[in-house]
Coordinates of C-alpha atoms and ligand atoms in Angstrom, one line a residue:
M980 CA -59.7 -226.9 22.4
C981 CA -57.5 -224.6 20.2
G982 CA -55.8 -222.5 22.3
I983 CA -53.2 -219.8 21.8
V984 CA -50.3 -218.1 23.4
G985 CA -48.4 -215.0 23.0
Y986 CA -45.3 -213.2 23.8
I987 CA -43.5 -209.7 23.9
G988 CA -40.7 -209.0 25.6
K989 CA -36.8 -209.2 26.2
R990 CA -36.5 -213.0 27.1
D991 CA -36.2 -215.8 24.9
V992 CA -39.8 -216.8 23.8
A993 CA -39.4 -219.8 22.4
P994 CA -39.3 -221.8 25.9
L995 CA -42.0 -219.7 27.2
L996 CA -44.2 -220.2 24.3
L997 CA -43.8 -223.6 24.5
E998 CA -44.5 -223.3 28.2
G999 CA -48.1 -222.1 28.0
L1000 CA -48.9 -224.5 25.5
Q1001 CA -48.4 -227.3 27.6
R1002 CA -50.4 -225.3 30.1
L1003 CA -53.0 -225.3 27.3
E1004 CA -52.5 -229.0 26.2
Y1005 CA -55.6 -230.1 28.9
R1006 CA -58.2 -228.5 26.4
G1007 CA -57.6 -230.9 24.1
Y1008 CA -55.7 -230.3 20.8
D1009 CA -54.3 -232.6 17.4
S1010 CA -51.2 -230.4 16.3
A1011 CA -49.3 -227.1 17.8
G1012 CA -47.2 -224.4 16.1
I1013 CA -45.0 -221.4 16.8
A1014 CA -44.1 -218.3 15.1
I1015 CA -41.3 -215.7 16.4
H1016 CA -40.1 -213.1 14.9
A1017 CA -36.0 -213.4 14.4
S1018 CA -33.2 -211.9 16.6
G1019 CA -30.4 -210.9 14.4
K1020 CA -30.0 -208.9 11.4
A1021 CA -31.7 -211.2 9.0
G1022 CA -34.9 -210.9 11.3
G1023 CA -38.2 -211.9 9.2
L1024 CA -41.1 -214.3 10.5
K1025 CA -39.7 -218.1 12.0
T1026 CA -41.9 -221.0 12.0
A1027 CA -42.1 -224.5 13.0
K1028 CA -45.1 -226.5 13.2
A1029 CA -45.9 -230.0 14.3
K1030 CA -48.9 -232.3 14.2
G1031 CA -49.0 -234.5 17.8
R1032 CA -48.3 -232.8 21.5
V1033 CA -46.4 -229.9 21.9
R1034 CA -43.5 -232.0 22.8
E1035 CA -43.1 -233.1 19.3
L1036 CA -43.1 -229.2 18.2
E1037 CA -41.0 -229.2 20.5
S1038 CA -38.3 -231.6 18.8
R1039 CA -39.1 -229.9 15.9
L1040 CA -37.9 -226.3 15.9
P1041 CA -34.7 -225.2 14.3
K1042 CA -31.5 -225.0 16.0
R1043 CA -31.9 -220.9 15.3
F1044 CA -35.2 -220.0 16.5
A1045 CA -34.4 -216.6 18.7
G1046 CA -36.8 -214.2 19.3
T1047 CA -38.5 -212.5 22.0
T1048 CA -41.6 -211.7 20.4
G1049 CA -43.6 -214.7 19.1
I1050 CA -47.4 -216.4 19.1
A1051 CA -48.0 -219.9 19.4
H1052 CA -50.9 -222.5 19.0
T1053 CA -52.7 -225.8 20.0
R1054 CA -55.2 -226.6 17.4
W1055 CA -58.2 -229.0 17.4
A1056 CA -59.1 -229.6 13.8
T1057 CA -62.1 -228.3 12.2
H1058 CA -61.5 -227.3 8.4
G1059 CA -58.8 -229.8 7.4
A1060 CA -57.3 -232.4 8.7
P1061 CA -54.9 -232.1 11.8
N1062 CA -51.5 -232.1 10.5
D1063 CA -48.2 -230.0 9.7
E1064 CA -50.0 -227.7 7.1
N1065 CA -53.2 -227.0 8.6
A1066 CA -51.1 -226.2 11.8
H1067 CA -51.2 -222.6 13.2
P1068 CA -49.9 -220.0 12.7
H1069 CA -51.0 -219.5 9.1
M1070 CA -48.7 -216.9 6.6
D1071 CA -49.8 -214.7 4.0
A1072 CA -48.3 -215.1 0.1
E1073 CA -45.2 -213.3 1.2
G1074 CA -44.4 -214.9 4.5
K1075 CA -44.5 -211.3 6.2
V1076 CA -47.3 -212.2 8.6
A1077 CA -48.6 -215.2 11.0
V1078 CA -51.6 -215.5 11.9
V1079 CA -52.8 -217.8 15.0
H1080 CA -57.0 -218.2 15.3
N1081 CA -59.3 -219.8 17.7
G1082 CA -63.1 -220.4 16.6
I1083 CA -64.6 -220.8 13.0
I1084 CA -64.8 -218.5 9.6
D1085 CA -67.8 -219.2 8.2
N1086 CA -67.7 -217.4 5.3
A1087 CA -64.1 -219.4 4.6
A1088 CA -65.5 -220.8 1.0
E1089 CA -66.1 -217.6 -0.3
L1090 CA -63.4 -216.0 0.6
R1091 CA -61.1 -218.5 0.0
A1092 CA -62.6 -218.5 -4.0
K1093 CA -62.1 -214.8 -4.3
L1094 CA -58.8 -215.0 -2.7
T1095 CA -57.8 -217.9 -5.6
A1096 CA -59.6 -216.1 -8.3
D1097 CA -56.9 -213.2 -7.3
G1098 CA -54.2 -215.5 -7.6
V1099 CA -53.6 -216.7 -4.3
E1100 CA -52.4 -220.0 -3.6
F1101 CA -53.6 -221.6 -0.5
A1102 CA -50.8 -223.6 1.8
S1103 CA -53.5 -225.1 3.6
E1104 CA -57.3 -226.3 4.3
T1105 CA -58.0 -224.3 6.9
D1106 CA -60.3 -221.0 7.6
T1107 CA -57.6 -219.2 9.2
E1108 CA -54.9 -218.4 6.3
V1109 CA -58.2 -217.0 4.8
L1110 CA -56.8 -214.8 7.5
A1111 CA -53.2 -214.6 7.2
H1112 CA -53.7 -213.3 3.1
L1113 CA -56.3 -210.9 4.1
I1114 CA -53.8 -209.0 6.4
G1115 CA -51.0 -209.2 4.4
R1116 CA -53.0 -207.8 1.1
S1117 CA -54.5 -204.8 2.8
Q1118 CA -53.1 -201.5 1.7
A1119 CA -53.2 -200.1 5.2
E1120 CA -50.5 -198.9 6.8
K1121 CA -50.3 -199.4 10.3
L1122 CA -50.4 -203.0 11.3
E1123 CA -53.8 -202.6 13.4
E1124 CA -55.8 -201.2 10.5
K1125 CA -54.9 -204.4 8.2
V1126 CA -56.2 -206.5 10.8
R1127 CA -59.0 -204.0 11.2
D1128 CA -59.5 -204.3 6.7
A1129 CA -59.1 -208.7 6.6
L1130 CA -61.8 -208.8 9.7
R1131 CA -64.9 -206.6 8.5
H1132 CA -64.5 -209.8 5.4
I1133 CA -64.5 -212.5 8.1
E1134 CA -68.3 -213.6 9.4
G1135 CA -67.4 -216.2 12.7
T1136 CA -65.7 -216.3 15.6
Y1137 CA -62.4 -215.9 16.6
G1138 CA -59.6 -215.2 18.9
I1139 CA -57.0 -213.7 16.5
A1140 CA -53.1 -213.1 17.4
V1141 CA -50.9 -211.6 14.4
L1142 CA -47.6 -211.0 13.7
H1143 CA -45.9 -208.6 11.0
S1144 CA -42.4 -208.7 10.0
D1145 CA -42.8 -205.1 9.2
F1146 CA -44.0 -204.5 13.2
A1147 CA -41.5 -206.6 15.0
D1148 CA -42.6 -204.4 17.7
R1149 CA -46.1 -205.5 18.6
I1150 CA -48.8 -208.4 18.7
V1151 CA -51.9 -207.4 17.6
V1152 CA -55.4 -209.5 19.0
A1153 CA -58.3 -209.9 18.2
R1154 CA -61.5 -210.8 19.7
N1155 CA -65.3 -211.6 18.7
G1156 CA -66.7 -214.6 19.7
S1157 CA -63.4 -216.6 21.4
P1158 CA -61.8 -215.6 24.4
V1159 CA -58.5 -213.1 24.5
V1160 CA -56.8 -212.4 27.5
L1161 CA -53.7 -209.9 28.0
G1162 CA -51.4 -210.6 30.6
I1163 CA -49.7 -207.6 32.3
G1164 CA -45.8 -208.1 33.1
E1165 CA -42.9 -205.7 33.7
K1166 CA -41.8 -204.9 30.9
E1167 CA -43.6 -207.8 29.3
M1168 CA -46.6 -208.7 28.1
F1169 CA -48.5 -211.9 27.3
V1170 CA -51.6 -213.1 25.4
S1171 CA -53.7 -216.5 25.7
S1172 CA -57.0 -217.9 24.9
D1173 CA -57.0 -219.0 28.8
V1174 CA -55.7 -217.5 32.2
A1175 CA -54.0 -220.9 32.8
A1176 CA -51.4 -220.2 30.6
L1177 CA -50.6 -216.9 32.0
V1178 CA -51.2 -216.9 36.0
S1179 CA -47.4 -218.7 36.0
H1180 CA -46.0 -215.0 35.1
T1181 CA -48.3 -212.7 35.4
R1182 CA -51.5 -212.7 37.6
Q1183 CA -52.4 -208.8 36.3
V1184 CA -55.4 -209.5 33.0
V1185 CA -57.1 -207.7 31.1
T1186 CA -59.9 -209.7 29.6
L1187 CA -60.9 -208.0 25.8
D1188 CA -64.5 -207.6 24.9
D1189 CA -65.9 -209.2 21.7
G1190 CA -65.7 -206.6 19.5
E1191 CA -62.8 -205.5 20.9
M1192 CA -58.7 -205.3 19.7
A1193 CA -55.2 -204.7 21.9
T1194 CA -52.0 -203.6 20.4
L1195 CA -49.4 -205.3 22.8
K1196 CA -45.6 -203.9 22.9
A1197 CA -43.2 -205.3 25.6
D1198 CA -44.0 -202.0 27.8
D1199 CA -47.3 -201.3 26.9
Y1200 CA -51.0 -202.1 25.9
R1201 CA -53.8 -200.2 24.5
T1202 CA -57.1 -201.4 23.9
Y1203 CA -59.9 -200.6 21.4
T1204 CA -62.3 -201.3 19.1
T1205 CA -62.3 -203.1 15.6
E1206 CA -64.1 -199.4 14.3
G1207 CA -60.7 -198.1 16.2
S1208 CA -62.2 -196.1 18.9
R1209 CA -60.1 -196.4 22.2
T1210 CA -61.0 -198.7 25.2
T1211 CA -60.5 -198.3 28.9
S1212 CA -59.7 -201.6 30.6
S1213 CA -57.9 -201.9 34.0
P1214 CA -56.0 -205.1 34.8
E1215 CA -57.8 -207.5 37.0
T1216 CA -55.9 -209.5 39.3
V1217 CA -56.5 -213.6 38.9
E1218 CA -57.8 -215.3 42.0
Y1219 CA -56.0 -218.5 42.0
A1220 CA -51.7 -218.7 42.0
A1221 CA -50.3 -220.6 39.8
E1222 CA -50.0 -223.6 41.7
S1223 CA -53.6 -223.7 42.0
Y1224 CA -53.5 -225.2 37.9
D1225 CA -50.9 -227.5 39.2
M1226 CA -51.3 -231.8 39.4
G1227 CA -49.5 -230.9 42.9
A1228 CA -48.5 -234.3 44.4
H1229 CA -51.2 -236.6 42.0
D1230 CA -50.8 -238.5 39.4
T1231 CA -53.6 -237.2 37.3
Y1232 CA -55.5 -233.7 37.5
M1233 CA -59.0 -235.6 38.0
H1234 CA -57.5 -237.5 41.2
K1235 CA -56.6 -234.2 42.2
E1236 CA -59.9 -232.4 41.7
I1237 CA -62.1 -235.2 43.0
S1238 CA -59.7 -234.8 46.3
E1239 CA -60.1 -230.8 46.5
Q1240 CA -63.9 -230.8 46.7
A1241 CA -64.8 -230.5 50.5
D1242 CA -62.3 -227.3 50.0
A1243 CA -64.6 -226.6 47.3
V1244 CA -67.3 -226.9 48.6
D1245 CA -66.7 -224.5 51.8
R1246 CA -65.7 -221.9 49.4
A1247 CA -69.1 -222.4 47.4
L1248 CA -70.8 -221.3 51.2
R1249 CA -67.8 -218.9 51.8
G1250 CA -69.6 -215.4 52.9
R1251 CA -72.9 -216.6 51.2
I1252 CA -75.5 -218.0 54.4
D1253 CA -77.7 -215.6 56.3
D1254 CA -78.2 -216.9 59.7
R1255 CA -80.8 -214.2 60.7
F1256 CA -83.0 -214.8 58.0
S1257 CA -82.0 -218.3 57.4
T1258 CA -80.9 -217.8 53.7
V1259 CA -78.1 -217.2 51.7
H1260 CA -76.7 -213.4 49.8
L1261 CA -75.7 -214.3 46.2
G1262 CA -74.3 -210.7 46.0
G1263 CA -74.2 -210.8 41.9
L1264 CA -77.8 -211.8 40.7
N1265 CA -79.5 -208.5 39.7
L1266 CA -82.9 -210.1 41.2
D1267 CA -84.1 -207.8 43.6
A1268 CA -87.1 -210.4 46.1
R1269 CA -89.8 -208.5 43.9
E1270 CA -88.6 -209.5 40.3
A1271 CA -87.7 -213.0 42.4
R1272 CA -90.9 -213.3 43.7
G1273 CA -92.5 -212.9 39.8
V1274 CA -90.5 -215.7 38.2
R1275 CA -93.4 -218.4 37.0
R1276 CA -90.8 -220.7 36.0
V1277 CA -87.5 -221.9 35.5
K1278 CA -85.3 -223.1 32.5
I1279 CA -82.2 -224.1 33.1
L1280 CA -79.6 -224.7 29.7
G1281 CA -76.3 -226.5 29.8
C1282 CA -74.5 -229.4 28.1
G1283 CA -73.2 -232.4 29.0
T1284 CA -72.2 -232.4 33.1
S1285 CA -73.4 -228.8 33.5
Y1286 CA -76.5 -229.8 32.1
H1287 CA -76.7 -233.1 34.1
A1288 CA -76.3 -230.5 37.0
G1289 CA -78.5 -228.8 36.0
Q1290 CA -81.3 -231.3 35.8
I1291 CA -80.5 -232.2 39.8
G1292 CA -81.0 -228.2 40.4
A1293 CA -84.3 -227.6 38.6
Q1294 CA -85.3 -229.9 40.9
M1295 CA -84.4 -228.4 44.2
I1296 CA -86.0 -224.9 43.0
E1297 CA -88.7 -226.6 42.4
E1298 CA -88.3 -228.6 45.7
L1299 CA -87.4 -225.5 47.8
A1300 CA -88.7 -222.9 46.2
R1301 CA -92.0 -224.1 44.1
I1302 CA -91.6 -222.7 41.1
P1303 CA -92.3 -225.3 37.8
S1304 CA -88.5 -225.5 36.3
D1305 CA -86.8 -227.4 34.8
A1306 CA -82.9 -228.3 32.3
E1307 CA -82.4 -229.0 28.9
P1308 CA -79.2 -229.2 26.8
A1309 CA -78.4 -225.3 25.5
S1310 CA -77.6 -227.3 22.1
E1311 CA -80.7 -228.4 21.4
F1312 CA -82.4 -225.6 23.0
R1313 CA -81.1 -223.0 20.9
Y1314 CA -82.5 -224.6 17.0
R1315 CA -86.7 -225.2 18.3
N1316 CA -87.2 -221.8 18.5
P1317 CA -88.5 -222.0 21.7
V1318 CA -90.9 -219.9 23.4
V1319 CA -89.7 -217.1 25.4
D1320 CA -91.3 -216.0 28.1
P1321 CA -91.0 -212.9 30.4
D1322 CA -91.8 -214.7 33.4
T1323 CA -89.4 -217.3 33.3
L1324 CA -86.1 -216.8 35.0
Y1325 CA -83.4 -218.9 32.4
V1326 CA -80.1 -220.1 34.1
A1327 CA -76.9 -220.9 31.8
V1328 CA -74.4 -223.5 33.8
S1329 CA -72.0 -223.7 32.6
Q1330 CA -67.6 -224.7 34.0
S1331 CA -65.4 -222.7 30.9
G1332 CA -68.2 -220.0 30.5
E1333 CA -67.0 -220.6 27.2
T1334 CA -69.4 -223.8 25.4
Y1335 CA -70.5 -221.9 22.1
D1336 CA -73.8 -224.1 22.3
V1337 CA -74.7 -222.8 25.9
L1338 CA -72.8 -218.7 24.6
A1339 CA -75.4 -219.3 21.9
A1340 CA -78.2 -220.1 23.6
V1341 CA -78.3 -217.5 26.2
Q1342 CA -77.3 -215.0 23.0
E1343 CA -80.8 -215.5 21.4
L1344 CA -82.4 -215.2 24.9
K1345 CA -81.1 -212.0 25.1
R1346 CA -82.0 -211.3 21.5
K1347 CA -85.7 -211.9 22.7
G1348 CA -85.6 -209.9 25.9
A1349 CA -85.1 -212.9 28.0
R1350 CA -83.5 -212.8 31.7
V1351 CA -80.3 -214.9 32.1
L1352 CA -78.6 -215.5 35.1
G1353 CA -75.0 -217.7 34.8
L1354 CA -73.8 -220.2 36.9
V1355 CA -70.5 -220.4 36.4
N1356 CA -67.0 -221.8 37.4
V1357 CA -64.5 -219.3 35.1
V1358 CA -64.8 -215.6 36.5
G1359 CA -65.1 -212.7 33.5
S1360 CA -65.5 -216.1 30.9
A1361 CA -68.1 -215.3 28.1
I1362 CA -71.6 -216.4 29.9
A1363 CA -70.4 -214.7 33.1
R1364 CA -69.8 -211.1 30.7
E1365 CA -73.1 -212.4 28.5
T1366 CA -75.2 -213.0 31.5
D1367 CA -77.7 -210.3 33.3
G1368 CA -76.7 -211.8 36.8
G1369 CA -75.2 -214.8 38.5
I1370 CA -73.3 -217.2 41.3
Y1371 CA -70.3 -217.9 40.7
V1372 CA -69.6 -221.8 41.8
H1373 CA -65.9 -221.2 42.6
A1374 CA -64.5 -224.3 42.2
G1375 CA -61.0 -223.0 41.3
P1376 CA -59.3 -224.3 37.7
E1377 CA -60.2 -227.7 36.6
V1378 CA -57.9 -228.9 34.2
C1379 CA -59.0 -232.6 33.8
V1380 CA -61.3 -232.6 30.3
V1381 CA -63.9 -234.8 33.0
S1382 CA -65.7 -232.5 35.5
T1383 CA -65.9 -233.4 39.2
K1384 CA -65.4 -231.0 41.7
C1385 CA -67.1 -228.1 39.3
F1386 CA -70.3 -230.6 38.9
T1387 CA -70.8 -230.7 43.4
N1388 CA -69.9 -227.3 43.1
M1389 CA -72.4 -226.4 40.4
V1390 CA -75.2 -228.7 42.4
V1391 CA -73.9 -226.8 45.6
S1392 CA -74.3 -223.2 43.9
F1393 CA -78.2 -224.5 42.9
A1394 CA -79.1 -225.9 46.4
L1395 CA -78.2 -221.6 47.2
L1396 CA -79.9 -220.2 44.3
A1397 CA -83.4 -222.9 45.3
L1398 CA -82.4 -221.4 48.9
H1399 CA -82.8 -217.9 47.8
L1400 CA -85.2 -218.1 45.9
G1401 CA -87.2 -220.3 48.4
R1402 CA -87.0 -217.9 51.6
I1403 CA -88.3 -215.0 49.4
R1404 CA -91.2 -217.0 48.8
D1405 CA -92.8 -219.8 51.1
L1406 CA -89.9 -222.1 52.3
S1407 CA -90.5 -221.8 56.1
V1408 CA -87.7 -220.6 58.3
A1409 CA -87.6 -223.6 59.3
D1410 CA -87.0 -225.4 56.5
G1411 CA -84.2 -222.7 55.9
K1412 CA -82.6 -223.4 58.7
R1413 CA -82.7 -227.5 57.5
I1414 CA -81.0 -226.3 53.9
I1415 CA -78.4 -224.5 55.6
D1416 CA -77.2 -227.0 58.5
G1417 CA -77.1 -229.6 55.5
L1418 CA -75.0 -226.9 53.5
R1419 CA -72.7 -226.5 56.4
R1420 CA -72.4 -230.5 57.1
L1421 CA -71.1 -231.4 53.1
P1422 CA -67.4 -230.7 53.1
A1423 CA -67.0 -232.7 56.5
Q1424 CA -69.0 -235.7 54.5
I1425 CA -67.4 -234.8 51.3
T1426 CA -63.9 -236.2 52.8
E1427 CA -65.6 -239.3 54.7
I1428 CA -66.6 -240.8 51.4
L1429 CA -63.1 -239.7 50.2
E1430 CA -61.7 -241.6 52.8
G1431 CA -63.5 -244.6 51.5
E1432 CA -61.4 -244.6 48.3
A1433 CA -59.7 -247.3 48.7
E1434 CA -62.8 -249.4 49.3
I1435 CA -63.7 -247.9 45.6
K1436 CA -60.8 -248.7 44.2
K1437 CA -61.5 -252.6 45.0
L1438 CA -65.0 -252.2 43.4
A1439 CA -64.0 -250.4 40.8
E1440 CA -61.8 -253.2 39.4
L1441 CA -64.1 -256.0 40.5
Y1442 CA -66.6 -254.1 37.8
A1443 CA -63.7 -253.2 35.3
D1444 CA -64.4 -255.8 33.0
A1445 CA -68.0 -255.5 32.0
K1446 CA -68.5 -254.6 28.8
S1447 CA -71.6 -252.6 29.4
M1448 CA -73.0 -250.8 32.6
M1449 CA -76.5 -249.9 33.7
F1450 CA -76.8 -246.5 35.7
I1451 CA -80.3 -246.3 38.0
G1452 CA -82.1 -244.0 40.1
R1453 CA -85.4 -242.7 40.9
V1454 CA -86.3 -238.9 40.6
R1455 CA -83.5 -237.1 43.1
G1456 CA -80.9 -240.1 41.9
Y1457 CA -81.9 -240.3 38.3
P1458 CA -79.8 -237.5 37.5
V1459 CA -76.9 -238.6 39.7
A1460 CA -76.9 -241.9 37.6
R1461 CA -77.0 -240.0 34.2
E1462 CA -73.7 -237.9 34.9
A1463 CA -72.2 -241.4 36.9
S1464 CA -73.2 -242.9 33.8
L1465 CA -71.4 -240.0 31.4
K1466 CA -68.3 -239.8 33.3
L1467 CA -68.1 -243.6 33.3
K1468 CA -68.5 -243.7 30.0
E1469 CA -66.3 -240.6 29.2
V1470 CA -63.0 -241.5 31.3
S1471 CA -63.0 -245.3 30.9
Y1472 CA -64.8 -245.9 27.2
I1473 CA -67.2 -248.3 29.2
H1474 CA -70.2 -248.3 27.2
A1475 CA -73.1 -247.2 30.5
E1476 CA -77.0 -246.2 30.0
A1477 CA -78.9 -244.2 32.4
Y1478 CA -82.1 -244.8 33.3
P1479 CA -84.8 -244.3 35.7
A1480 CA -85.4 -247.1 38.3
S1481 CA -88.8 -246.5 37.3
E1482 CA -88.5 -247.0 33.6
L1483 CA -86.5 -250.5 33.9
K1484 CA -89.5 -252.6 32.9
H1485 CA -90.9 -250.5 30.3
G1486 CA -87.8 -252.1 28.1
P1487 CA -84.5 -251.5 29.6
L1488 CA -84.7 -254.7 31.5
A1489 CA -84.3 -257.0 29.0
L1490 CA -80.5 -255.8 28.7
I1491 CA -80.3 -257.7 32.5
E1492 CA -77.5 -260.5 32.7
P1493 CA -74.6 -261.6 34.5
A1494 CA -72.2 -259.3 32.1
M1495 CA -74.1 -256.0 32.5
P1496 CA -73.7 -255.0 36.5
T1497 CA -76.5 -252.0 38.0
V1498 CA -75.1 -248.6 39.9
A1499 CA -78.1 -248.1 41.9
I1500 CA -78.7 -245.4 43.5
V1501 CA -80.7 -245.7 46.9
P1502 CA -81.3 -242.9 49.0
D1503 CA -83.5 -243.5 52.6
D1504 CA -85.9 -241.2 51.2
D1505 CA -89.5 -241.9 50.9
L1506 CA -88.7 -244.0 47.3
L1507 CA -86.5 -246.3 49.0
E1508 CA -88.8 -249.1 48.8
K1509 CA -89.4 -248.2 45.4
N1510 CA -85.5 -248.4 44.8
R1511 CA -85.6 -252.0 46.5
A1512 CA -88.2 -253.3 44.4
A1513 CA -86.0 -252.6 41.2
L1514 CA -82.8 -254.2 43.0
E1515 CA -85.2 -257.4 43.6
E1516 CA -86.3 -257.0 39.6
I1517 CA -82.4 -257.1 38.5
K1518 CA -81.1 -260.0 41.3
A1519 CA -84.5 -262.1 39.7
R1520 CA -82.5 -261.3 36.6
S1521 CA -79.1 -262.4 38.3
G1522 CA -78.1 -259.3 37.3
R1523 CA -75.2 -257.8 39.5
I1524 CA -75.4 -254.7 41.7
L1525 CA -73.3 -252.3 43.2
A1526 CA -75.8 -249.7 45.2
V1527 CA -74.9 -246.1 46.4
A1528 CA -77.1 -245.7 49.5
H1529 CA -77.2 -244.7 52.9
A1530 CA -76.9 -248.4 54.4
V1531 CA -76.2 -251.6 53.2
Q1532 CA -78.4 -253.0 50.7
Q1533 CA -79.0 -256.8 51.1
K1534 CA -80.7 -257.3 47.2
A1535 CA -76.4 -255.2 46.3
D1536 CA -73.9 -257.3 46.0
H1537 CA -71.9 -254.6 47.2
T1538 CA -72.7 -251.5 48.8
I1539 CA -71.1 -248.4 48.6
V1540 CA -72.4 -246.3 52.2
V1541 CA -72.1 -242.7 52.1
P1542 CA -73.8 -240.0 54.6
K1543 CA -76.9 -238.7 55.1
N1544 CA -77.6 -235.3 54.6
E1545 CA -81.2 -233.6 53.9
P1546 CA -83.4 -235.7 51.6
E1547 CA -82.7 -232.3 49.2
L1548 CA -79.1 -232.2 48.6
D1549 CA -78.4 -236.1 49.0
P1550 CA -77.6 -236.0 45.0
I1551 CA -74.4 -234.0 46.1
L1552 CA -73.0 -236.3 47.9
M1553 CA -73.9 -239.7 46.3
G1554 CA -72.5 -238.3 42.9
I1555 CA -68.5 -238.5 44.6
P1556 CA -68.2 -242.3 45.3
L1557 CA -69.2 -242.3 41.3
Q1558 CA -66.8 -240.2 39.9
L1559 CA -64.0 -242.2 42.1
L1560 CA -65.5 -245.6 40.7
A1561 CA -65.0 -243.8 37.0
Y1562 CA -61.7 -242.6 38.1
H1563 CA -59.9 -245.7 39.4
T1564 CA -62.2 -248.4 36.3
A1565 CA -60.2 -246.4 33.9
L1566 CA -56.7 -245.8 36.0
S1567 CA -57.3 -250.0 36.4
L1568 CA -57.5 -250.2 32.0
G1569 CA -54.8 -248.1 32.0
R1570 CA -56.9 -244.7 29.9
D1571 CA -55.4 -241.6 29.6
I1572 CA -57.1 -239.9 32.3
D1573 CA -56.6 -236.1 31.9
K1574 CA -57.7 -236.1 28.3
P1575 CA -59.9 -239.1 27.0
R1576 CA -60.0 -239.5 23.6
N1577 CA -62.1 -237.4 20.9
L1578 CA -62.8 -235.0 23.8
A1579 CA -62.0 -231.4 24.6
K1580 CA -62.1 -229.1 27.5
S1581 CA -64.1 -226.5 26.4
V1582 CA -65.8 -227.0 23.2
T1583 CA -66.2 -223.6 21.5
V1584 CA -67.4 -224.2 18.5
E1585 CA -70.4 -226.4 17.6
Ligands
F6R2398 C1 -67.5 -233.9 31.0 C2 -67.9 -232.9 30.8 C3 -68.7 -232.2 29.4 C4 -69.0 -230.6 30.4 C5 -69.6 -230.1 29.1 C6 -69.8 -228.4 29.3 O1 -67.2 -234.5 31.6 O2 -67.1 -232.2 31.5 O3 -70.0 -232.7 29.3 O4 -69.4 -230.4 31.4 O5 -68.7 -229.6 28.1 O6 -69.2 -227.7 29.7 P1 -68.8 -226.5 30.2 O7 -69.3 -226.8 31.5 O8 -68.0 -225.8 30.7 O9 -70.2 -225.6 29.3

């Protein structure tokens, strides 16, 4: 969703900020803007804004737009339509303050009414403009105090960066519920809401905590709380180099990220397997063996694809550790006043670690005293910080809006958690070893699946004419079907339904006809015959079938054959060809693959 970049140093700031904004484009946005401290005698702040893409903004920059300090923003509309006026930065009445803001100010309407009554005229419909006026009207002497004064009035979430024409030597930033990361350079400083915009300049970063502010000067930075007490934050090194955020030789990030999965899984396993005890070491879990034995239930919370990964994870934990487990959309959980049980282990799963619904569920659980683990990709993200411990999924940066490699690595990470809990409880050494051997086979098997891409492309082109598709699976295969159906609809815009194969007779069979193809997950496990019976039912209604199976299915029109692993781990492999199916379907339909319409990469608002 919205993105912030800022720079203070000696270089020409506009090109740097535009490059930073381009790196944030993947998050989804509808307008962009920039403000700089203009160099030259006149000085003061200059801004430019544009609805649409960053290149639109670039074409609108005035000829004289030179400076070495500035902030910029990509906006995803919440308060007010996507247009030039509502794009950030927002200014105060005197044009001395410029603010970019991610998040939502809950009491904006109330503050706006008060300011209007005081004679303030608003130039936009946004909540953010309120903040610019509040900073501008503060009587405090220092910019930091002015910002602090303004924030005292604010209820809601924010990540902000502020320029003031009377304080040309600094950028002031603050965080509450929306990420702010400082990039520490040589006699230059950067700020962004996302490390993706920083790594081409520096890998030394400081991630602000909620309630923290910072002042950036060209050769110095300091952090402090919104109350003004100093905080200590030494820079950390970002794990991935700038190239990891680039598309490389691929035409889309989605293709790149699907192709990276063998390496990504290998990374998730690296250094974690303990052959001696047929288990795994999960360093950051913060859950000792005694505590793990005391867990009576596991509840997994996530949204979208991560929720589907959680559904597979819940089955793995139930099977391997024999602990009753389930997954629930975090977005629903937090609104139903859930019973929070001290013996339940909660696991929040998220690629970005910033999804508001997941974060809010975690905060509610923590408030009620629950133990919450995070299964997160982005190191140092809000959910990673908010949880008591957890597992990093180590998929590497995922730029495409639709999640692929992170899904796979999340499921692998759940397998590690299930194995760990299982071996502390009743999973035998032999079964532990069986799962470890299976995990080790995954990277090579993923490579084998990816080598079949040309065939999958042909199938995608064959089925791309469908207006609607059915995805079915049973037990372990059902969440795979759900995820595959989500992937197809979000990237190709073809309507898709996912059902347990066992439910066909109870209603969805009415939809089956030649124009409604079915994708069936048919692993060679104890439900094989049941799955085959479902294929018979569909065939009897002249339905077209594409099976994903361990062997060619006679009743299917086409089968994608995937290598067999252990039954508990097969869902990891069965999802991968269906990512390629969604990708090639979207490609043949000419869709905007990396940025599907209406979607954003990190959903940091409700
Ligand atoms: C779909 C997709 C989304 C995300 C969901 C949660 O391809 O990517 O459904 O999975 O928005 O995001 P994270 O995992 O960042 O919490």
